[in-house]
Tab-separated table of C-alpha atoms and ligand atoms in Angstrom:
chain	number	residue	atom	x	y	z
A	1	MET	CA	-160.223	89.682	2.872
A	2	ARG	CA	-161.459	86.596	1.044
A	3	ILE	CA	-160.383	86.099	-2.556
A	4	ALA	CA	-161.141	83.375	-5.079
A	5	PHE	CA	-160.421	82.068	-8.528
A	6	TYR	CA	-162.563	79.925	-10.761
A	7	GLN	CA	-160.629	77.800	-13.259
A	8	THR	CA	-163.210	77.461	-16.024
A	9	SER	CA	-163.598	75.452	-19.212
A	10	PRO	CA	-165.650	77.727	-21.452
A	11	VAL	CA	-167.593	76.515	-24.481
A	12	TYR	CA	-166.288	78.434	-27.491
A	13	GLY	CA	-168.644	81.176	-28.649
A	14	GLU	CA	-171.355	80.483	-26.038
A	15	ILE	CA	-171.199	83.718	-24.074
A	16	GLU	CA	-174.522	83.435	-22.287
A	17	TYR	CA	-173.836	79.874	-21.159
A	18	ASN	CA	-170.268	80.609	-20.054
A	19	VAL	CA	-171.253	83.656	-18.006
A	20	ARG	CA	-174.187	81.873	-16.362
A	21	GLU	CA	-172.110	78.781	-15.581
A	22	ALA	CA	-169.353	80.899	-14.026
A	23	LEU	CA	-171.715	82.933	-11.855
A	24	GLU	CA	-173.597	79.840	-10.676
A	25	THR	CA	-170.280	78.451	-9.493
A	26	LEU	CA	-169.148	81.678	-7.803
A	27	ALA	CA	-172.480	81.851	-5.976
A	28	ALA	CA	-171.550	78.661	-4.086
A	29	ALA	CA	-169.104	80.453	-1.762
A	30	ARG	CA	-168.850	84.001	-0.514
A	31	ALA	CA	-165.749	86.022	-1.359
A	32	ASP	CA	-164.873	89.701	-1.569
A	33	LEU	CA	-163.049	89.342	-4.873
A	34	TYR	CA	-163.465	86.657	-7.548
A	35	VAL	CA	-161.063	86.285	-10.478
A	36	LEU	CA	-162.081	84.568	-13.726
A	37	PRO	CA	-159.824	83.534	-16.659
A	38	GLU	CA	-158.877	85.447	-19.789
A	39	LEU	CA	-161.730	85.576	-22.340
A	40	PHE	CA	-163.809	83.427	-19.991
A	41	SER	CA	-167.029	84.386	-21.769
A	42	THR	CA	-166.079	83.688	-25.396
A	43	GLY	CA	-163.301	81.118	-25.441
A	44	TYR	CA	-159.950	81.877	-27.009
A	45	LEU	CA	-159.138	80.438	-30.428
A	46	PHE	CA	-161.060	82.624	-32.872
A	47	GLY	CA	-161.299	81.328	-36.439
A	48	SER	CA	-160.849	84.830	-37.858
A	49	ARG	CA	-161.160	88.470	-36.949
A	50	LYS	CA	-164.625	88.384	-38.516
A	51	GLU	CA	-165.650	85.561	-36.194
A	52	LEU	CA	-164.345	87.529	-33.216
A	53	GLY	CA	-166.456	90.439	-34.449
A	54	ARG	CA	-169.591	88.440	-33.565
A	55	LEU	CA	-168.405	87.955	-29.971
A	56	VAL	CA	-166.994	91.332	-28.935
A	57	GLU	CA	-168.867	93.589	-26.520
A	58	ARG	CA	-168.728	97.204	-25.530
A	59	VAL	CA	-167.412	97.967	-22.056
A	60	PRO	CA	-169.265	98.815	-19.896
A	61	GLU	CA	-172.427	98.896	-22.043
A	62	GLY	CA	-172.342	95.240	-23.170
A	63	PRO	CA	-174.417	92.441	-21.627
A	64	THR	CA	-171.584	90.582	-19.867
A	65	VAL	CA	-170.502	93.568	-17.789
A	66	GLY	CA	-174.193	94.120	-16.987
A	67	VAL	CA	-174.691	90.574	-15.696
A	68	LEU	CA	-171.436	90.624	-13.695
A	69	HIS	CA	-172.443	93.951	-12.180
A	70	LYS	CA	-175.802	92.576	-11.077
A	71	PHE	CA	-174.011	89.708	-9.306
A	72	CYS	CA	-171.597	92.099	-7.580
A	73	ARG	CA	-174.404	94.450	-6.508
A	74	SER	CA	-176.479	91.672	-4.986
A	75	ARG	CA	-173.504	90.191	-3.101
A	76	GLY	CA	-171.396	93.227	-2.245
A	77	CYS	CA	-168.365	91.735	-3.997
A	78	ALA	CA	-166.008	92.479	-6.888
A	79	ILE	CA	-165.188	90.383	-9.951
A	80	VAL	CA	-162.186	90.528	-12.263
A	81	ALA	CA	-162.792	88.935	-15.654
A	82	SER	CA	-161.395	89.208	-19.135
A	83	ILE	CA	-163.694	89.689	-22.125
A	84	ALA	CA	-163.384	90.563	-25.816
A	85	GLU	CA	-164.020	94.297	-26.109
A	86	VAL	CA	-164.927	96.447	-29.119
A	87	ASP	CA	-164.287	100.167	-29.136
A	88	ARG	CA	-164.665	102.254	-32.293
A	89	GLY	CA	-164.137	99.217	-34.509
A	90	ASN	CA	-161.016	98.052	-32.651
A	91	TYR	CA	-160.981	94.779	-30.731
A	92	TYR	CA	-159.159	94.455	-27.415
A	93	ASN	CA	-158.440	91.556	-25.106
A	94	SER	CA	-159.596	93.364	-21.973
A	95	ALA	CA	-159.878	92.771	-18.250
A	96	VAL	CA	-162.559	94.443	-16.199
A	97	LEU	CA	-162.878	95.036	-12.470
A	98	ILE	CA	-166.536	95.203	-11.516
A	99	SER	CA	-167.778	96.310	-8.105
A	100	PRO	CA	-171.284	96.780	-6.671
A	101	ARG	CA	-171.199	100.289	-8.165
A	102	GLY	CA	-170.397	99.108	-11.686
A	103	LEU	CA	-167.222	99.179	-13.739
A	104	LEU	CA	-164.374	100.187	-11.447
A	105	GLY	CA	-161.413	99.510	-13.734
A	106	LYS	CA	-160.481	98.352	-17.201
A	107	TYR	CA	-157.213	97.139	-18.706
A	108	ARG	CA	-156.472	96.186	-22.324
A	109	LYS	CA	-153.842	93.477	-22.756
A	110	ILE	CA	-150.593	95.167	-23.696
A	111	HIS	CA	-148.471	92.124	-24.609
A	112	LEU	CA	-150.429	90.081	-27.134
A	113	PHE	CA	-149.522	86.394	-27.456
A	114	ASP	CA	-149.019	84.643	-30.788
A	115	ARG	CA	-152.266	84.534	-32.846
A	116	GLU	CA	-153.906	87.195	-30.689
A	117	ARG	CA	-151.969	89.603	-32.903
A	118	LEU	CA	-154.193	88.542	-35.815
A	119	TRP	CA	-157.340	89.540	-34.000
A	120	PHE	CA	-156.723	92.196	-31.358
A	121	GLN	CA	-155.147	95.628	-31.128
A	122	PRO	CA	-152.435	95.883	-28.455
A	123	GLY	CA	-153.676	97.601	-25.307
A	124	ASN	CA	-153.564	101.389	-25.245
A	125	LEU	CA	-154.327	102.053	-21.570
A	126	ASP	CA	-151.816	102.315	-18.726
A	127	PHE	CA	-151.603	99.515	-16.186
A	128	GLY	CA	-154.177	100.431	-13.560
A	129	VAL	CA	-154.808	99.900	-9.844
A	130	TRP	CA	-158.166	100.518	-8.169
A	131	THR	CA	-159.400	100.302	-4.568
A	132	PHE	CA	-162.093	97.911	-3.375
A	133	LYS	CA	-162.708	97.283	0.353
A	134	ARG	CA	-159.320	98.864	1.157
A	135	ALA	CA	-157.478	96.479	-1.205
A	136	ARG	CA	-155.579	98.033	-4.092
A	137	ILE	CA	-156.290	95.790	-7.060
A	138	GLY	CA	-154.114	95.739	-10.190
A	139	LEU	CA	-154.876	94.062	-13.499
A	140	MET	CA	-152.703	92.260	-16.022
A	141	ILE	CA	-153.539	89.481	-18.486
A	142	CYS	CA	-151.825	86.163	-19.169
A	143	PHE	CA	-148.698	86.713	-21.341
A	144	ASP	CA	-147.984	89.955	-19.461
A	145	TRP	CA	-146.366	87.609	-16.917
A	146	VAL	CA	-143.246	87.249	-19.071
A	147	PHE	CA	-142.610	90.989	-18.841
A	148	PRO	CA	-141.731	91.605	-15.182
A	149	GLU	CA	-142.230	95.306	-15.849
A	150	ALA	CA	-146.013	94.739	-15.835
A	151	ALA	CA	-146.207	93.439	-12.265
A	152	ARG	CA	-143.549	95.937	-11.149
A	153	VAL	CA	-145.503	98.908	-12.483
A	154	LEU	CA	-148.668	97.631	-10.788
A	155	ALA	CA	-146.803	97.190	-7.501
A	156	LEU	CA	-145.224	100.653	-7.747
A	157	LYS	CA	-148.727	102.026	-8.297
A	158	GLY	CA	-149.666	100.473	-4.958
A	159	ALA	CA	-151.224	97.124	-5.884
A	160	ASP	CA	-151.817	94.745	-2.979
A	161	ILE	CA	-153.348	92.075	-5.203
A	162	ILE	CA	-152.425	91.521	-8.850
A	163	CYS	CA	-155.297	89.823	-10.644
A	164	HIS	CA	-154.122	87.846	-13.634
A	165	PRO	CA	-156.834	86.329	-15.850
A	166	SER	CA	-155.074	83.803	-18.086
A	167	ASN	CA	-155.370	81.256	-20.893
A	168	LEU	CA	-151.930	79.762	-20.449
A	169	ILE	CA	-150.415	77.433	-23.009
A	170	LEU	CA	-146.800	77.407	-21.811
A	171	HIS	CA	-145.897	75.882	-18.463
A	172	TYR	CA	-143.540	78.458	-16.962
A	173	CYS	CA	-145.940	81.081	-15.708
A	174	GLN	CA	-147.043	79.637	-12.398
A	175	ASP	CA	-143.455	79.466	-11.138
A	176	ALA	CA	-142.736	82.948	-12.473
A	177	MET	CA	-145.710	84.382	-10.599
A	178	VAL	CA	-144.207	83.130	-7.335
A	179	THR	CA	-141.232	85.371	-8.100
A	180	ARG	CA	-143.486	88.274	-9.173
A	181	SER	CA	-145.052	88.033	-5.708
A	182	ILE	CA	-141.743	87.967	-3.835
A	183	GLU	CA	-140.000	90.728	-5.787
A	184	ASN	CA	-143.007	93.041	-5.467
A	185	GLY	CA	-144.366	92.008	-2.066
A	186	VAL	CA	-147.877	91.421	-3.409
A	187	PHE	CA	-150.540	88.744	-3.676
A	188	THR	CA	-151.134	87.377	-7.165
A	189	VAL	CA	-154.195	85.538	-8.436
A	190	THR	CA	-153.692	83.678	-11.705
A	191	ALA	CA	-157.071	82.401	-12.902
A	192	ASN	CA	-156.259	80.065	-15.762
A	193	ARG	CA	-158.571	77.879	-17.822
A	194	VAL	CA	-158.552	74.230	-18.872
A	195	GLY	CA	-159.751	72.337	-21.925
A	196	SER	CA	-158.777	72.414	-25.598
A	197	GLU	CA	-159.860	74.425	-28.605
A	198	ARG	CA	-159.318	73.777	-32.290
A	199	ALA	CA	-159.465	76.094	-35.304
A	200	GLU	CA	-158.390	74.672	-38.677
A	201	ALA	CA	-154.934	73.119	-38.173
A	202	VAL	CA	-154.340	74.674	-34.747
A	203	GLN	CA	-155.172	72.956	-31.488
A	204	LEU	CA	-154.487	74.554	-28.122
A	205	THR	CA	-154.668	72.886	-24.722
A	206	PHE	CA	-154.811	75.179	-21.724
A	207	SER	CA	-152.656	74.341	-18.750
A	208	GLY	CA	-154.793	74.896	-15.633
A	209	ARG	CA	-152.874	75.118	-12.340
A	210	SER	CA	-154.538	78.379	-11.391
A	211	GLN	CA	-153.006	79.722	-8.224
A	212	ILE	CA	-152.899	82.334	-5.487
A	213	THR	CA	-149.508	83.378	-4.122
A	214	ASP	CA	-148.709	85.571	-1.138
A	215	PRO	CA	-146.036	88.299	-0.781
A	216	LYS	CA	-143.519	85.743	0.521
A	217	GLY	CA	-144.049	83.512	-2.497
A	218	ARG	CA	-146.107	80.929	-0.652
A	219	VAL	CA	-148.636	79.201	-2.888
A	220	LEU	CA	-151.881	79.530	-0.925
A	221	ALA	CA	-153.975	77.659	-3.470
A	222	ARG	CA	-153.265	75.768	-6.646
A	223	ALA	CA	-155.739	74.029	-8.930
A	224	PRO	CA	-154.993	70.828	-10.838
A	225	LYS	CA	-153.804	70.776	-14.464
A	226	VAL	CA	-157.147	69.493	-15.684
A	227	GLY	CA	-160.714	70.082	-14.611
A	228	ARG	CA	-162.676	73.063	-13.420
A	229	LYS	CA	-161.783	74.293	-9.942
A	230	PHE	CA	-163.270	76.979	-7.710
A	231	GLN	CA	-161.076	77.924	-4.779
A	232	VAL	CA	-161.461	80.507	-2.009
A	233	VAL	CA	-158.684	81.756	0.288
A	234	ASP	CA	-158.567	84.189	3.224
A	235	ILE	CA	-155.655	86.608	2.973
A	236	ASP	CA	-154.057	89.096	5.336
A	237	LEU	CA	-153.716	92.294	3.309
A	238	SER	CA	-151.324	93.845	5.825
A	239	LEU	CA	-148.578	91.520	4.510
A	240	THR	CA	-148.273	93.671	1.392
A	241	LYS	CA	-147.232	96.674	3.496
A	242	LYS	CA	-144.106	94.862	4.677
A	243	LYS	CA	-141.752	95.621	1.817
A	244	LYS	CA	-138.564	95.093	3.835
A	245	LEU	CA	-136.628	91.896	3.115
A	246	THR	CA	-134.061	92.651	5.850
A	247	PRO	CA	-133.852	95.570	8.306
A	248	ARG	CA	-131.712	97.343	5.688
A	249	ASN	CA	-133.385	96.284	2.456
A	250	HIS	CA	-136.646	97.683	1.104
A	251	LEU	CA	-138.053	96.293	-2.150
A	252	PHE	CA	-138.900	99.703	-3.550
A	253	HIS	CA	-136.662	102.197	-1.712
A	254	ASP	CA	-133.549	100.222	-2.674
A	255	ARG	CA	-134.288	100.429	-6.376
A	256	ARG	CA	-131.514	102.191	-8.335
A	257	ALA	CA	-133.648	103.395	-11.209
A	258	LYS	CA	-130.874	105.415	-12.829
A	259	TYR	CA	-129.172	102.111	-13.671
A	260	TYR	CA	-132.299	100.698	-15.303
A	261	LYS	CA	-132.549	103.067	-18.262
A	262	GLU	CA	-132.523	100.265	-20.877
A	263	ILE	CA	-135.793	99.009	-19.426
A	264	THR	CA	-137.776	101.954	-20.748
A	265	ARG	CA	-135.963	102.282	-24.063
A	266	PRO	CA	-137.802	100.649	-27.001
A	267	THR	CA	-135.997	97.583	-28.409
A	268	ARG	CA	-135.539	97.371	-32.190
A	269	ARG	CA	-137.063	94.337	-33.938
B	301	ACM	C1	-151.736	84.019	-23.407
B	301	ACM	O1	-151.335	85.156	-23.235
B	301	ACM	N1	-153.029	83.751	-23.538
B	301	ACM	C2	-150.788	82.901	-23.453
């Protein structure tokens, strides 16, 4: 299977341009699965909830899903991308998995980061895993990385590849995703963005270094800290079936869930 990320630098608010620019780049090399960054179509730093309201789209009825679907249908591929979704007046930071047949999966970011809480509702869908060309594909978004439960749940649901659209600000994630790969025996694709955005007194610079890791924690591809980067990698999916670390240790069968009860108990603020 051939998988790819495109580390983009979207122009804030210019959905049509950002989508076209991304697809023109993806068209340069064939892959089975392409992963684009978080909010790749809109940009990230919304001035207000009202401003976001002009950029949100319905999923799957909105234009961006339509254009991505057309690309997937003509090329027999799948795309994971994150877009700003509206549903019954609520805004979600969502990731979509599009295949030649249309919308295959949708995830709404569960762990909102910093100012996202001003604009979005926290996700209200379970972590999901869907099959494309025999690969089980799981979705999580950016700050979900700091909660190892997210990748664990996806892996327990059978994910071979965790797709991770991101707009990373902090610098810890890429190293953490190496561990997420090892502890779950999965591939991870972190598609981050680059560039800066400013709204009033806030300026954010995104940290690049998009990467693909394999189930042994090897970094198969890593983009630079600055600049757009499109990278394609061939992977051997059978590696995700080998969950044994030693002849006597299995990543999942050795779990002692009865000792993990605190993990599922809500924590008081
Ligand atoms: C993030 O979740 N965009 C840091």
